[in-house]
Amino acid sequence: MSNQKLKSLRGFQDFLPDDLKYITLIEKIIKDTVHQNGLSEIRTPIVENAEIFFKTIGETSDIINKEMYIFNDKNQESICLRPEGTAAIVRSVLQHNLIYDRGIKKRKFWYYGPMFRYERPQKGRYRQFHQFGVEFFGFNDMSSDVELIQIVNSIFTKLQINNSVLHINSIGNASDRIKYGHLIKSFLEKYTKSLDETSLRTLERNPLRLLDSKDLHVKELLSSLPLLKDNLSHESQKKFNDFLELLDELKISYLYDNTIVRGLDYYNDTVFEWKCDELGSQDAICAGGRYDNLINSLNKIEMPASGIAIGIERILEIIKNKQIQVDVWCYPIISGADTSRKEFMSISQEIRSKHPSKSFFTTDYDASSSSQLKYAKKLNANTAIIIDSSSHKENEVIMKDFVDNSEKIIKINNLDDFLK
């Protein structure tokens, strides 16, 4: 097999042990936070019926037109690798009557897993990527939107991500967006000759998407456009004002940003993104908002809903750049000079059994003690456990401290207290 064929596919990456120690930290903080907020986990298949995403994401979106991994199975049914989490969660909760059964059930769910989009790979963006998401169903008031923001802020605080900025906007209801789209079209009518083909196509199909265009010329043209929040219906304006008022009362910092419109058609009213300047152009690390009409589009049920999604790979890049200290994940167990192979294996297992909350790594029994100690240091451990035949007779082990090079004899039963 050639070396070229031994490489992973473009846009797909392996997570190696050095990365996984950070990912494990991220996942632990996520699980602690969802537990604190009383959220229920839900898991959906990686492969879904493609029609679900056609109906929900919007056929003019880049995801549908360019990025979905879509193909026919042996029954000639159109299936795809899921490009995002929300539509799949909605499909699942409707199928299993989790949010509606002759009436609205108010539920809060979270999910975590891989998504797939055929995009140009770059820093923080891959063709297989992982998302953590939260979805609220049945909650219509703005406090639920703010609760989502509090959950994200809590995770970022625990991960020491202190330089992200919360950008917020309101895109109103469907009528508001149509009206504002006409405003964009009329505003750019005299500049169409200066727009490229992509911008002209977007202007025709979904003009609101030009608000978050990366084209500097388009950004400059739209900088003097009347703000979307000033063109909302009375109801949407009141929702947004209530939302801002609650953020202010809770002293949650944010930046109003007229360019935040989200790339998926199912959103309405409040939308938000967290951006971090450490990632270059791919600066959004979390995004979400309200999608009150999505469930109706799939099952003709009126159901208020809102959610967020965090990009795990982008969070990983930030944490690695900060070189956040991650606790030692294991303690090396080393065989002393007179320890038999049977003793070494038996005592190692006894240590694991008596201290199930800790992780222990047995070194190479056949290597010399000095070689085992050298290898233990390469594991970035501060402490090693030495099983010595004489000390074991007293149900003891030797603790080797690599920081000050000292040794201490400890009872096996007291090992857990010492490691704390």
Coordinates of C-alpha atoms in Angstrom, one line a residue:
M1 CA 0.0 0.0 0.0
S2 CA 1.4 3.4 -1.0
N3 CA 2.2 6.1 1.7
Q4 CA -0.3 8.4 0.0
K5 CA -3.1 5.8 0.6
L6 CA -2.1 5.5 4.3
K7 CA -3.1 9.1 4.9
S8 CA -6.4 10.2 6.2
L9 CA -8.9 11.8 3.8
R10 CA -8.6 15.5 3.3
G11 CA -10.6 17.4 5.9
F12 CA -10.7 14.4 8.2
Q13 CA -8.3 14.2 11.2
D14 CA -7.1 11.7 13.8
F15 CA -7.3 12.8 17.4
L16 CA -4.0 11.7 19.0
P17 CA -3.3 11.3 22.7
D18 CA -2.0 14.9 23.2
D19 CA -5.2 16.3 21.7
L20 CA -7.5 13.9 23.5
K21 CA -6.3 15.0 26.9
Y22 CA -7.8 18.4 26.1
I23 CA -10.9 16.9 24.5
T24 CA -11.5 14.8 27.6
L25 CA -11.3 18.0 29.7
I26 CA -13.8 19.7 27.3
E27 CA -16.2 16.8 27.5
K28 CA -16.0 16.6 31.3
I29 CA -16.8 20.3 31.7
I30 CA -19.7 19.9 29.2
K31 CA -21.1 16.9 31.1
D32 CA -20.8 18.6 34.5
T33 CA -22.6 21.7 33.1
V34 CA -25.5 19.9 31.5
H35 CA -25.9 17.9 34.7
Q36 CA -26.0 21.2 36.7
N37 CA -28.8 22.5 34.4
G38 CA -30.9 19.3 34.4
L39 CA -30.6 18.6 30.7
S40 CA -31.4 15.1 29.2
E41 CA -29.0 13.6 26.7
I42 CA -30.3 12.4 23.3
R43 CA -28.3 10.6 20.6
T44 CA -29.2 10.3 16.9
P45 CA -27.7 8.3 14.0
I46 CA -25.0 9.8 11.9
V47 CA -26.9 8.8 8.8
E48 CA -30.3 10.4 8.2
N49 CA -32.9 10.8 5.5
A50 CA -31.7 13.7 3.4
E51 CA -35.3 15.1 3.0
I52 CA -35.2 16.1 6.7
F53 CA -32.4 18.6 6.0
F54 CA -34.0 19.8 2.7
K55 CA -37.1 20.8 4.6
T56 CA -35.4 22.4 7.5
I57 CA -32.1 24.0 6.5
G58 CA -33.4 25.7 3.3
E59 CA -32.6 24.7 -0.3
T60 CA -30.8 28.0 -1.0
S61 CA -28.2 27.4 1.8
D62 CA -24.6 26.5 1.1
I63 CA -25.1 23.3 3.2
I64 CA -27.7 22.0 0.8
N65 CA -26.2 23.2 -2.4
K66 CA -22.5 22.5 -1.8
E67 CA -21.7 20.8 1.5
M68 CA -23.9 17.8 2.2
Y69 CA -22.5 14.3 1.9
I70 CA -25.5 12.8 0.1
F71 CA -26.0 9.6 -1.8
N72 CA -28.5 6.8 -2.6
D73 CA -28.5 3.6 -0.7
K74 CA -29.2 0.2 -2.2
N75 CA -33.0 0.9 -2.1
Q76 CA -32.4 4.1 -4.0
E77 CA -33.4 6.2 -1.0
S78 CA -31.6 9.6 -0.6
I79 CA -29.7 9.5 2.6
C80 CA -26.9 11.7 4.0
L81 CA -24.3 12.1 6.7
R82 CA -25.9 14.6 9.1
P83 CA -24.5 18.2 8.5
E84 CA -25.9 19.6 11.8
G85 CA -27.6 18.5 14.9
T86 CA -30.8 20.4 15.4
A87 CA -32.9 19.0 12.5
A88 CA -31.9 15.4 13.5
I89 CA -32.9 16.1 17.1
V90 CA -36.2 17.5 16.0
R91 CA -36.8 14.4 13.9
S92 CA -36.1 12.2 16.8
V93 CA -38.2 14.0 19.4
L94 CA -41.2 14.1 17.0
Q95 CA -40.8 10.4 16.1
H96 CA -40.8 9.3 19.7
N97 CA -43.4 11.8 21.0
L98 CA -40.9 13.4 23.4
I99 CA -42.2 16.9 23.0
Y100 CA -45.8 16.6 21.9
D101 CA -48.6 14.1 22.7
R102 CA -52.0 15.8 22.5
G103 CA -50.2 18.9 24.0
I104 CA -46.8 20.5 24.4
K105 CA -44.3 18.9 26.6
K106 CA -41.6 21.3 27.8
R107 CA -38.2 19.5 27.5
K108 CA -34.5 20.4 27.4
F109 CA -32.0 18.1 25.6
W110 CA -28.3 18.0 24.9
Y111 CA -26.3 16.1 22.3
Y112 CA -22.7 15.6 21.3
G113 CA -21.2 13.9 18.2
P114 CA -19.7 14.2 14.7
M115 CA -21.2 16.2 11.8
F116 CA -20.1 16.2 8.2
R117 CA -19.8 19.0 5.6
Y118 CA -17.9 19.0 2.4
E119 CA -16.1 22.4 2.9
R120 CA -12.6 23.7 2.1
P121 CA -10.6 22.6 5.2
Q122 CA -8.8 25.2 7.2
K123 CA -7.8 26.0 10.8
G124 CA -10.8 25.1 13.0
R125 CA -12.9 23.8 10.1
Y126 CA -12.9 20.1 9.0
R127 CA -15.2 17.9 6.9
Q128 CA -15.8 15.8 9.9
F129 CA -16.3 18.0 13.0
H130 CA -17.9 17.6 16.4
Q131 CA -20.6 19.6 18.0
F132 CA -22.1 19.9 21.4
G133 CA -25.6 21.3 21.3
V134 CA -28.5 22.1 23.5
E135 CA -32.2 22.3 22.4
F136 CA -35.1 23.7 24.4
F137 CA -38.7 22.8 23.3
G138 CA -41.9 24.4 24.5
F139 CA -40.4 27.5 26.1
N140 CA -41.6 30.7 24.5
D141 CA -40.3 33.4 26.9
M142 CA -36.9 35.2 26.5
S143 CA -35.6 33.8 29.7
S144 CA -35.0 30.4 28.0
D145 CA -32.9 32.1 25.4
V146 CA -30.8 33.8 28.1
E147 CA -30.5 30.4 30.0
L148 CA -28.9 29.0 26.8
I149 CA -26.4 31.9 26.9
Q150 CA -25.7 31.3 30.6
I151 CA -25.0 27.6 29.9
V152 CA -22.4 28.6 27.2
N153 CA -20.8 31.3 29.3
S154 CA -20.5 28.8 32.1
I155 CA -18.7 26.3 29.9
F156 CA -16.4 29.0 28.5
T157 CA -15.5 30.3 32.0
K158 CA -14.6 26.8 33.2
L159 CA -12.4 26.3 30.1
Q160 CA -10.8 29.7 30.7
I161 CA -12.0 31.1 27.4
N162 CA -12.1 34.7 28.4
N163 CA -11.7 36.6 25.1
S164 CA -14.8 35.5 23.3
V165 CA -17.5 38.1 22.5
L166 CA -21.2 37.4 22.4
H167 CA -22.7 38.9 19.2
I168 CA -26.5 39.2 19.1
N169 CA -29.3 40.2 16.7
S170 CA -32.9 39.7 15.9
I171 CA -34.0 38.6 12.5
G172 CA -37.7 38.9 13.3
N173 CA -40.5 36.8 11.8
A174 CA -40.9 35.6 8.2
S175 CA -42.6 38.8 7.1
D176 CA -39.9 41.0 8.7
R177 CA -37.2 39.1 6.8
I178 CA -39.0 39.4 3.5
K179 CA -39.5 43.1 4.0
Y180 CA -35.9 43.6 5.0
G181 CA -34.7 41.5 2.0
H182 CA -36.6 43.9 -0.3
L183 CA -34.8 46.7 1.4
I184 CA -31.4 45.1 0.8
K185 CA -32.3 44.5 -2.9
S186 CA -33.4 48.1 -3.5
F187 CA -30.4 49.4 -1.5
L188 CA -27.9 47.5 -3.7
E189 CA -29.8 47.9 -7.0
K190 CA -27.5 50.7 -8.2
Y191 CA -24.4 48.6 -7.3
T192 CA -25.2 45.3 -9.0
K193 CA -22.5 45.8 -11.7
S194 CA -19.8 45.9 -9.0
L195 CA -21.0 42.6 -7.3
D196 CA -19.5 39.3 -8.1
E197 CA -21.5 36.3 -9.3
T198 CA -21.8 34.7 -5.8
S199 CA -23.1 37.9 -4.3
L200 CA -25.6 38.4 -7.1
R201 CA -26.9 34.9 -6.7
T202 CA -27.3 35.4 -2.9
L203 CA -29.0 38.8 -3.5
E204 CA -31.5 37.0 -5.7
R205 CA -32.1 33.9 -3.6
N206 CA -31.7 35.1 0.0
P207 CA -30.5 38.7 0.4
L208 CA -30.3 38.6 4.2
R209 CA -27.3 36.3 3.8
L210 CA -25.3 39.2 2.3
L211 CA -25.2 40.7 5.8
D212 CA -22.6 38.2 7.0
S213 CA -20.7 38.2 3.6
K214 CA -16.9 38.0 3.9
D215 CA -16.6 40.1 0.7
L216 CA -15.1 43.4 1.9
H217 CA -16.8 45.4 -0.9
V218 CA -20.3 44.0 0.1
K219 CA -19.6 44.7 3.7
E220 CA -18.7 48.3 2.9
L221 CA -21.8 48.8 0.8
L222 CA -24.1 47.5 3.5
S223 CA -22.4 49.3 6.4
S224 CA -24.8 52.3 5.9
L225 CA -27.9 50.0 5.5
P226 CA -30.7 50.7 8.0
L227 CA -30.5 48.2 10.9
L228 CA -32.6 45.1 10.9
K229 CA -33.7 45.7 14.5
D230 CA -35.3 49.0 13.4
N231 CA -37.4 47.2 10.8
L232 CA -39.1 44.5 13.0
S233 CA -42.7 44.0 13.7
H234 CA -44.1 45.2 17.0
E235 CA -44.1 41.6 18.4
S236 CA -40.6 40.8 17.4
Q237 CA -39.3 44.2 18.6
K238 CA -40.9 43.6 22.0
K239 CA -39.3 40.1 22.2
F240 CA -35.9 41.6 21.4
N241 CA -36.2 44.4 23.9
D242 CA -37.2 41.9 26.6
F243 CA -34.2 39.8 25.7
L244 CA -31.8 42.8 25.9
E245 CA -33.3 44.0 29.1
L246 CA -32.8 40.6 30.8
L247 CA -29.2 40.4 29.5
D248 CA -28.5 43.9 31.0
E249 CA -30.2 43.0 34.3
L250 CA -28.0 39.9 34.6
K251 CA -24.9 41.9 33.6
I252 CA -24.2 39.6 30.6
S253 CA -22.0 41.5 28.2
Y254 CA -22.8 41.4 24.5
L255 CA -22.4 43.3 21.2
Y256 CA -25.3 44.1 19.0
D257 CA -24.3 43.0 15.5
N258 CA -26.5 43.5 12.4
T259 CA -24.5 40.9 10.5
I260 CA -25.6 38.0 12.6
V261 CA -28.3 36.3 10.6
R262 CA -27.3 32.6 10.8
G263 CA -26.8 30.3 7.8
L264 CA -29.9 28.2 8.3
D265 CA -33.4 29.2 7.2
Y266 CA -35.3 27.9 10.3
Y267 CA -34.2 30.6 12.7
N268 CA -36.4 33.5 13.8
D269 CA -36.2 36.4 16.2
T270 CA -33.2 36.2 18.6
V271 CA -29.9 34.9 17.1
F272 CA -26.5 34.9 18.6
E273 CA -22.8 33.9 18.1
W274 CA -19.7 33.8 20.2
K275 CA -16.6 34.9 18.3
C276 CA -13.0 34.6 19.2
D277 CA -10.2 36.4 17.3
E278 CA -7.7 33.6 17.9
L279 CA -9.1 31.6 15.0
G280 CA -8.8 34.0 12.0
S281 CA -11.7 34.1 9.6
Q282 CA -13.4 31.0 11.2
D283 CA -14.0 33.0 14.4
A284 CA -17.4 31.7 15.5
I285 CA -17.0 29.1 18.3
C286 CA -20.7 28.8 19.2
A287 CA -24.0 29.9 17.6
G288 CA -27.7 29.5 18.1
G289 CA -31.0 31.2 18.4
R290 CA -34.8 30.7 18.3
Y291 CA -36.5 28.4 15.7
D292 CA -40.2 28.5 16.5
N293 CA -41.4 27.5 13.0
L294 CA -39.1 24.5 12.4
I295 CA -41.3 21.8 14.0
N296 CA -44.3 23.2 12.2
S297 CA -42.5 22.7 8.9
L298 CA -42.0 19.0 9.6
N299 CA -45.1 18.0 11.5
K300 CA -47.7 20.9 11.5
I301 CA -47.3 21.4 15.2
E302 CA -46.9 24.9 16.7
M303 CA -43.9 24.5 19.1
P304 CA -41.6 27.3 20.4
A305 CA -37.9 26.1 20.4
S306 CA -34.4 27.5 20.7
G307 CA -30.9 26.0 20.9
I308 CA -27.1 26.5 20.6
A309 CA -24.2 24.5 19.2
I310 CA -20.5 24.7 20.1
G311 CA -17.8 23.6 17.6
I312 CA -15.4 21.3 19.6
E313 CA -12.5 21.5 17.2
R314 CA -12.5 25.3 17.4
I315 CA -12.6 25.2 21.2
L316 CA -9.7 22.7 21.1
E317 CA -7.6 25.1 19.1
I318 CA -8.1 27.9 21.6
I319 CA -7.3 25.7 24.6
K320 CA -4.1 24.3 23.0
N321 CA -3.0 27.9 22.2
K322 CA -3.5 28.9 25.8
Q323 CA -1.6 25.8 27.0
I324 CA -4.2 25.2 29.7
Q325 CA -2.8 22.8 32.3
V326 CA -4.5 19.4 32.2
D327 CA -4.3 17.2 35.3
V328 CA -2.1 14.1 35.0
W329 CA -4.3 11.3 33.7
C330 CA -2.4 8.3 35.0
Y331 CA 0.2 7.1 37.5
P332 CA 3.0 4.8 36.3
I333 CA 3.5 1.6 38.2
I334 CA 7.1 0.3 38.1
S335 CA 8.5 -3.0 39.1
G336 CA 11.3 -3.1 41.7
A337 CA 14.5 -5.2 41.3
D338 CA 13.2 -8.3 43.2
T339 CA 9.6 -8.3 42.2
S340 CA 8.4 -11.3 40.3
R341 CA 6.2 -11.0 37.2
K342 CA 3.3 -12.6 39.1
E343 CA 3.6 -10.1 42.0
F344 CA 3.9 -7.1 39.6
M345 CA 0.7 -8.1 37.7
S346 CA -1.2 -9.1 40.8
I347 CA -0.4 -6.0 42.9
S348 CA -1.0 -3.7 39.9
Q349 CA -4.5 -5.1 39.5
E350 CA -5.1 -4.9 43.3
I351 CA -4.2 -1.2 43.2
R352 CA -6.6 -0.6 40.3
S353 CA -9.4 -2.5 42.1
K354 CA -9.0 -0.6 45.4
H355 CA -8.7 2.9 43.7
P356 CA -11.2 2.8 40.8
S357 CA -11.4 6.6 40.4
K358 CA -7.7 6.8 39.4
S359 CA -5.8 5.7 36.3
F360 CA -2.6 3.6 36.5
F361 CA -0.2 2.7 33.7
T362 CA 2.0 -0.4 34.1
T363 CA 5.5 0.0 32.6
D364 CA 7.6 -2.8 30.9
Y365 CA 8.4 -5.4 33.5
D366 CA 11.3 -6.8 31.5
A367 CA 13.1 -3.4 31.4
S368 CA 15.4 -2.3 34.2
S369 CA 14.1 -0.1 37.0
S370 CA 16.1 2.9 35.8
S371 CA 14.6 2.5 32.3
Q372 CA 11.1 2.2 33.7
L373 CA 11.7 5.4 35.7
K374 CA 12.9 7.3 32.6
Y375 CA 9.8 6.2 30.7
A376 CA 7.5 7.2 33.5
K377 CA 8.9 10.7 33.4
K378 CA 8.1 10.9 29.7
L379 CA 4.4 10.4 30.6
N380 CA 4.6 13.8 32.3
A381 CA 3.7 12.3 35.6
N382 CA 4.9 13.9 38.9
T383 CA 4.7 10.6 40.8
A384 CA 5.3 6.9 40.2
I385 CA 4.4 3.8 42.2
I386 CA 7.2 1.3 42.7
I387 CA 6.2 -2.3 43.6
D388 CA 9.1 -3.7 45.6
S389 CA 9.1 -7.3 46.8
S390 CA 10.1 -6.4 50.4
S391 CA 7.7 -3.5 50.9
H392 CA 4.9 -5.5 49.4
K393 CA 5.1 -8.0 52.2
E394 CA 3.8 -5.3 54.5
N395 CA 1.1 -4.4 52.0
E396 CA 3.0 -1.3 51.0
V397 CA 4.4 0.4 47.9
I398 CA 7.0 3.0 47.3
M399 CA 5.9 6.4 46.0
K400 CA 8.6 8.1 43.9
D401 CA 8.2 11.9 43.7
F402 CA 9.9 13.2 40.4
V403 CA 9.7 16.8 41.6
D404 CA 12.0 16.6 44.5
N405 CA 13.3 13.0 43.8
S406 CA 12.1 11.8 47.2
E407 CA 10.7 8.4 48.1
K408 CA 8.0 7.5 50.6
I409 CA 6.5 4.2 51.7
I410 CA 2.7 4.1 51.6
K411 CA 0.1 1.5 52.6
I412 CA -1.8 0.3 49.5
N413 CA -5.1 1.0 51.3
N414 CA -4.0 4.7 51.9
L415 CA -2.9 5.2 48.3
D416 CA -6.0 7.1 47.2
D417 CA -5.6 9.8 50.0
F418 CA -1.9 10.2 49.1
L419 CA -2.7 10.7 45.4
K420 CA -5.2 13.4 46.2

